[in-house]
């Protein structure tokens, strides 16, 4: 009946917190189960009086939620005791109803709200089968708050009839608020169990909106008013409107469309889209169709009075269970928090991820080490004889074998040139470091003789296609100056045409404070009219000349209006030439929650091409614990680091909430030909979930043409398949 009740119950109630706060005696447990069993007996007796089956879908949902709530609150680990209570209640209810003893003690209070003229008073008279309140088709009949009491099928019902609210306008706001405030004062001493909110089904259309009135009701009574509210649609037997084809629309589709529209306005007023208020269709016209028992029947064949009593009974029973098990403080309505809390497996994966701090020239430790091992080797590029670069016409006159030999020679020279550039850059870096140390020792650092670095323009950004005649690439151009800060705009690829498209700013810097201390900061800030987001990763590393490397960092990420902070540190020990051990800690805080993690890692390098990495970690919070680890084997290309050809195989294991997940991944990047480079990535886990991703980049005109032709062919095949399926549906 109300999915939100169980969703909010499961989201807001922590089982561990419930266990810790519910150390009751056995006597109190028996008293509570006795009360729950008594509610079961009353429910089954009422179902017999209304002629409703115990297998009714609405009743089944109510019983399921009662049993589940009992399991959560009473620390039951199986359904045996709960099912025993339910089965015994069915038998006792049948015996008591047959004997008529004891007298059924069940009652509820109903509050009716709605605009004037929607049929509130007429519905009250129909429920009691007698005139309890005056009705008038031309003017408001209820001018004051009054209680109407009576008995229906042995159920004591008290209805609080209220004056009708006027349609929304600036002049009617004060009167409507005055009525609602008087109703609030009236029900303060004896709150209602159920609220019936009335709307007319025959006047609802797509432009219909009662949001201002619903918002006013929410402001006066609070969002909790909608939790036990039943949406009543009167005039449910009126003539149906015509559809686009000129024929009346179906009854079910029209009712669904109208109720969804009203429910959407309630979601907006309560700022909670989880609400699912039950709907009651009502028809009070004297000429309404009736069954053999004299009960009014709707066009869908439903007897609305018995359905009304059933909805009220189920709502009352759920409310009593809620109070009995002390769940009223755990259920909250209102805006859903926008903060998305990171999960422990996600935090553990972030902790196990290897972090490398790049220097100001973009080199990491592994690249520098590989270059250092090759600095003593003699540069082969300088020993090569000069080569004549052929023109296009000269190249076309060559034979196929000559073309191949010529291109192979160019590739070989390009590779040697890349190696030479990297080595020279590494040597220059080492010389600058030595010169800085000498200047510090001799105190002869003359700023006037220092030449500032040359300003470099960064490559142009990839701008999405636009209908503009001029390409707006120039708006995003930027340069790297001597301040060591790289500042670039963040382009929104999904922005509107003719828009500047600045979604934020990206900042990057890497500073070598001294010979042994290196710091780096990377961040991105985005801001629009509503949201503000920030992502930043900062780290500082200290390298001890005797071996260990100490690193500490701070990561900041926005989540809604809150911030997630992560402080991490690790120590790398290089005891052997080809072996490095690493251990790290992390502390993450978001809101009032926190997580602590730890990891260990070991890296073994065999030569310059083969590397093995093994790590394991643990992340725990006050309520949960996650364990994980991975093994990675990487084989680099023979020309690394000039070209980043590699093949990597990764095996991971994760244990969380008594469930273990195994995963494997294969990553590869290689050059298939002179003009074609391929990147392959495949993942698969024990849950039979995975992905395969293949990316290619080519500078050959023929390859680009083939890709375009393949894309057009796929689009044509899909279009033909869609057209054939539509024809098959139309023919069927």
XYZ file of C-alpha atoms in Angstrom, residues 285-629:
345
model
C -24.205 10.345 -7.399
C -27.617 8.760 -6.658
C -27.748 7.304 -10.188
C -24.449 5.464 -9.719
C -24.565 1.776 -10.667
C -25.105 -0.582 -7.694
C -24.564 -4.285 -7.049
C -27.084 -6.771 -5.635
C -26.240 -5.659 -2.085
C -27.016 -2.039 -2.911
C -23.394 -0.884 -2.811
C -22.227 1.650 -5.393
C -19.961 0.158 -8.054
C -17.413 2.051 -10.139
C -16.881 1.546 -13.903
C -13.957 -0.785 -13.123
C -16.256 -3.060 -11.090
C -14.912 -2.026 -7.687
C -17.180 -1.415 -4.678
C -15.641 1.795 -3.440
C -17.099 1.834 0.107
C -15.561 -1.506 1.130
C -12.303 -0.431 -0.534
C -12.393 2.800 1.501
C -12.839 0.905 4.766
C -10.092 -1.555 3.819
C -7.618 1.260 3.078
C -8.440 3.016 6.340
C -8.120 -0.223 8.332
C -4.737 -1.082 6.793
C -3.449 2.442 7.367
C -4.586 2.351 10.991
C -3.000 -1.074 11.618
C 0.330 0.037 10.120
C 0.244 3.184 12.234
C -0.389 1.146 15.408
C 2.490 -1.213 14.569
C 4.706 1.789 13.956
C 3.922 3.178 17.412
C 4.145 -0.209 19.108
C 7.638 -0.934 17.741
C 8.864 2.664 18.258
C 9.488 3.377 14.591
C 7.832 6.795 14.591
C 11.166 8.509 15.271
C 12.919 6.561 12.513
C 10.619 7.646 9.690
C 11.265 11.061 8.228
C 9.759 12.869 5.306
C 11.289 15.728 3.410
C 14.079 16.367 0.960
C 16.364 13.420 0.385
C 19.945 14.291 1.346
C 21.939 15.021 -1.798
C 25.138 13.755 -0.226
C 26.242 10.502 -1.793
C 28.301 8.692 0.804
C 31.236 6.739 -0.615
C 31.100 3.009 -0.040
C 33.831 1.103 1.758
C 34.811 -0.910 -1.365
C 35.228 2.345 -3.286
C 37.402 3.847 -0.538
C 39.443 0.645 -0.330
C 40.058 0.661 -4.091
C 41.190 4.267 -3.872
C 43.584 3.383 -1.060
C 45.075 0.426 -2.949
C 45.566 2.539 -6.060
C 49.230 3.323 -6.488
C 50.020 7.027 -6.354
C 53.073 8.489 -8.034
C 54.091 12.129 -7.720
C 55.346 13.586 -10.978
C 58.092 16.140 -10.938
C 57.830 19.571 -12.474
C 58.930 18.208 -15.842
C 56.298 15.442 -15.804
C 58.576 12.479 -15.000
C 57.728 9.963 -12.333
C 60.133 7.795 -10.355
C 59.951 4.787 -12.680
C 60.670 6.851 -15.821
C 63.556 8.637 -14.128
C 65.016 5.338 -12.941
C 64.807 3.816 -16.417
C 66.520 6.848 -17.918
C 69.164 6.817 -15.203
C 70.061 3.246 -16.071
C 70.566 4.268 -19.712
C 72.486 7.501 -19.227
C 75.785 5.729 -19.400
C 74.945 4.165 -22.746
C 76.289 5.929 -25.811
C 73.698 7.741 -27.897
C 73.175 5.799 -31.087
C 71.300 8.641 -32.756
C 74.407 10.818 -33.006
C 76.308 7.999 -34.717
C 73.750 7.516 -37.468
C 74.741 8.690 -40.949
C 72.626 11.496 -42.436
C 69.509 10.480 -44.344
C 67.886 12.145 -47.301
C 64.221 12.978 -46.823
C 62.302 12.107 -49.968
C 59.547 14.174 -51.467
C 56.135 12.748 -52.201
C 56.893 12.233 -55.881
C 60.220 10.571 -55.091
C 58.575 8.285 -52.528
C 55.925 7.204 -55.032
C 58.607 6.123 -57.528
C 60.061 3.625 -55.045
C 59.197 -0.059 -55.155
C 57.204 -1.668 -52.344
C 60.302 -3.186 -50.728
C 62.153 0.133 -50.955
C 59.196 1.965 -49.395
C 59.154 -0.514 -46.526
C 62.876 -0.174 -45.907
C 62.616 3.626 -46.070
C 59.747 3.801 -43.583
C 61.459 1.301 -41.257
C 64.551 3.472 -41.249
C 62.468 6.573 -40.388
C 60.743 4.716 -37.545
C 64.091 3.537 -36.177
C 65.540 7.059 -36.299
C 62.394 8.496 -34.668
C 62.684 5.998 -31.824
C 66.326 6.821 -31.219
C 65.530 10.532 -31.322
C 62.810 10.133 -28.664
C 65.240 8.266 -26.427
C 67.816 10.985 -26.882
C 65.310 13.714 -25.989
C 64.276 11.951 -22.792
C 67.883 11.408 -21.779
C 68.792 15.036 -22.439
C 65.817 16.210 -20.450
C 66.799 13.956 -17.571
C 70.409 15.159 -17.687
C 69.257 18.761 -17.755
C 67.115 18.135 -14.725
C 70.025 16.605 -12.834
C 72.322 19.502 -13.802
C 69.769 22.070 -12.635
C 69.487 20.292 -9.327
C 73.261 20.268 -8.858
C 73.528 23.945 -9.818
C 70.855 24.871 -7.283
C 72.742 23.023 -4.565
C 75.979 24.795 -5.474
C 74.248 28.154 -5.394
C 72.831 27.417 -1.969
C 76.254 26.389 -0.674
C 78.159 29.316 -2.151
C 75.312 31.781 -1.590
C 75.915 33.193 -5.069
C 72.388 32.999 -6.397
C 72.211 36.103 -8.576
C 68.593 36.639 -9.650
C 69.563 39.151 -12.288
C 71.438 36.552 -14.311
C 68.639 34.001 -14.281
C 66.805 33.639 -17.563
C 63.080 32.993 -17.147
C 61.734 29.887 -18.831
C 60.226 30.250 -22.255
C 56.449 30.612 -22.455
C 54.841 27.597 -24.153
C 51.376 27.447 -25.680
C 49.400 24.327 -24.843
C 47.674 22.292 -27.555
C 44.140 23.319 -28.484
C 41.234 21.668 -26.708
C 38.830 19.372 -28.551
C 35.731 21.527 -29.015
C 32.393 19.801 -29.759
C 30.885 20.361 -33.230
C 28.969 23.595 -33.590
C 26.789 25.304 -36.167
C 28.801 28.492 -35.761
C 30.718 29.638 -38.807
C 33.843 30.323 -36.764
C 35.404 27.633 -34.566
C 35.581 28.937 -30.967
C 38.846 27.124 -30.163
C 40.608 30.411 -29.487
C 38.457 30.937 -26.385
C 40.128 28.030 -24.621
C 43.766 28.621 -25.527
C 46.235 29.119 -22.706
C 49.984 29.180 -22.136
C 52.409 27.823 -19.567
C 54.388 30.618 -17.932
C 57.188 30.659 -15.422
C 54.945 30.583 -12.360
C 54.712 26.744 -12.545
C 50.915 26.880 -12.366
C 48.940 25.347 -15.208
C 45.462 26.922 -15.372
C 42.993 25.728 -17.971
C 39.243 26.166 -18.438
C 37.016 23.126 -18.150
C 34.828 22.757 -21.206
C 31.295 21.429 -20.897
C 30.880 19.102 -23.906
C 27.095 19.015 -23.411
C 26.645 22.762 -23.279
C 24.245 24.686 -25.486
C 25.259 25.992 -28.884
C 26.543 29.584 -29.077
C 27.508 29.273 -25.408
C 30.974 29.970 -24.061
C 30.793 26.604 -22.306
C 33.111 27.332 -19.378
C 32.113 24.788 -16.759
C 34.986 25.459 -14.370
C 38.729 25.856 -13.932
C 41.408 23.183 -13.762
C 44.582 23.857 -11.764
C 47.795 21.819 -11.825
C 51.223 22.408 -10.355
C 54.277 20.417 -9.355
C 56.974 22.147 -7.309
C 60.383 20.814 -6.366
C 60.896 22.593 -3.040
C 64.410 21.261 -2.640
C 66.405 18.240 -3.649
C 64.469 15.857 -1.398
C 61.004 17.452 -1.187
C 58.497 17.440 -4.011
C 54.876 18.674 -3.911
C 52.028 18.504 -6.411
C 48.458 19.850 -6.473
C 45.731 18.985 -8.962
C 42.245 20.402 -8.681
C 39.108 21.289 -10.555
C 36.436 23.776 -9.528
C 33.024 23.888 -11.228
C 30.207 26.334 -10.552
C 26.852 27.028 -12.122
C 23.695 28.757 -10.931
C 22.747 25.951 -8.540
C 25.627 23.577 -7.857
C 29.206 24.024 -6.771
C 31.700 21.188 -6.926
C 35.372 20.878 -6.167
C 37.818 18.014 -6.617
C 41.387 18.293 -5.424
C 44.310 15.941 -4.909
C 47.427 17.233 -3.195
C 50.521 15.371 -2.070
C 54.021 16.031 -0.809
C 56.902 13.552 -0.790
C 60.203 13.536 1.042
C 62.942 11.246 -0.251
C 65.589 10.238 2.221
C 68.966 9.818 0.504
C 69.437 6.637 2.530
C 66.388 4.967 0.979
C 62.899 5.566 2.409
C 60.377 7.877 0.760
C 57.658 9.451 2.887
C 54.480 10.826 1.315
C 51.451 12.600 2.754
C 48.425 13.939 0.898
C 44.980 15.476 1.198
C 42.054 14.785 -1.153
C 38.939 16.956 -1.120
C 35.745 16.213 -2.995
C 32.326 17.831 -2.812
C 29.199 15.712 -2.481
C 26.093 17.828 -2.708
C 26.460 20.560 -0.133
C 28.893 18.560 1.990
C 32.582 17.832 1.618
C 34.507 14.557 1.750
C 38.043 14.829 3.135
C 40.659 12.087 2.865
C 44.084 12.263 4.492
C 46.498 9.574 3.301
C 50.133 8.806 3.939
C 52.508 6.076 2.872
C 56.125 5.070 3.252
C 58.143 3.371 0.525
C 61.182 1.330 1.496
C 63.678 0.377 -1.200
C 65.816 -2.200 0.548
C 66.947 -3.935 -2.641
C 67.691 -2.599 -6.089
C 64.698 -4.270 -7.753
C 62.330 -4.456 -4.799
C 60.258 -1.751 -3.109
C 57.901 -2.193 -0.143
C 55.115 0.278 0.578
C 52.742 0.731 3.518
C 50.051 3.361 3.865
C 47.216 4.722 6.018
C 44.149 6.788 5.177
C 41.464 8.588 7.132
C 38.244 9.677 5.393
C 35.560 11.839 6.960
C 32.218 12.852 5.481
C 29.625 14.522 7.658
C 29.620 12.824 11.041
C 30.976 9.525 9.696
C 34.533 8.387 9.190
C 36.519 5.482 7.756
C 40.044 4.302 8.484
C 42.134 2.247 6.076
C 45.536 0.579 5.914
C 47.465 -1.189 3.172
C 50.740 -2.953 2.434
C 52.322 -3.332 -0.991
C 55.384 -4.893 -2.533
C 56.833 -4.273 -5.991
C 59.340 -6.566 -7.683
C 61.032 -5.553 -10.939
C 62.797 -8.065 -13.165
C 64.916 -6.111 -15.564
C 63.482 -3.008 -17.170
C 60.413 -4.628 -18.712
C 58.770 -6.981 -16.218
C 57.191 -5.828 -12.979
C 55.017 -7.522 -10.321
C 52.898 -5.663 -7.749
C 51.104 -7.325 -4.811
C 49.025 -5.389 -2.285
C 46.429 -5.969 0.409
C 44.342 -3.579 2.452
C 41.572 -3.172 4.964
C 39.015 -0.377 5.333
C 36.734 -0.176 8.323
C 34.068 2.124 9.723
C 32.209 1.869 13.056
C 29.653 -0.499 11.494
C 31.304 -2.196 8.484
C 34.603 -3.692 7.361
C 35.961 -4.331 3.861
C 39.035 -6.373 2.899
C 40.738 -6.539 -0.452
C 43.900 -7.125 -2.395
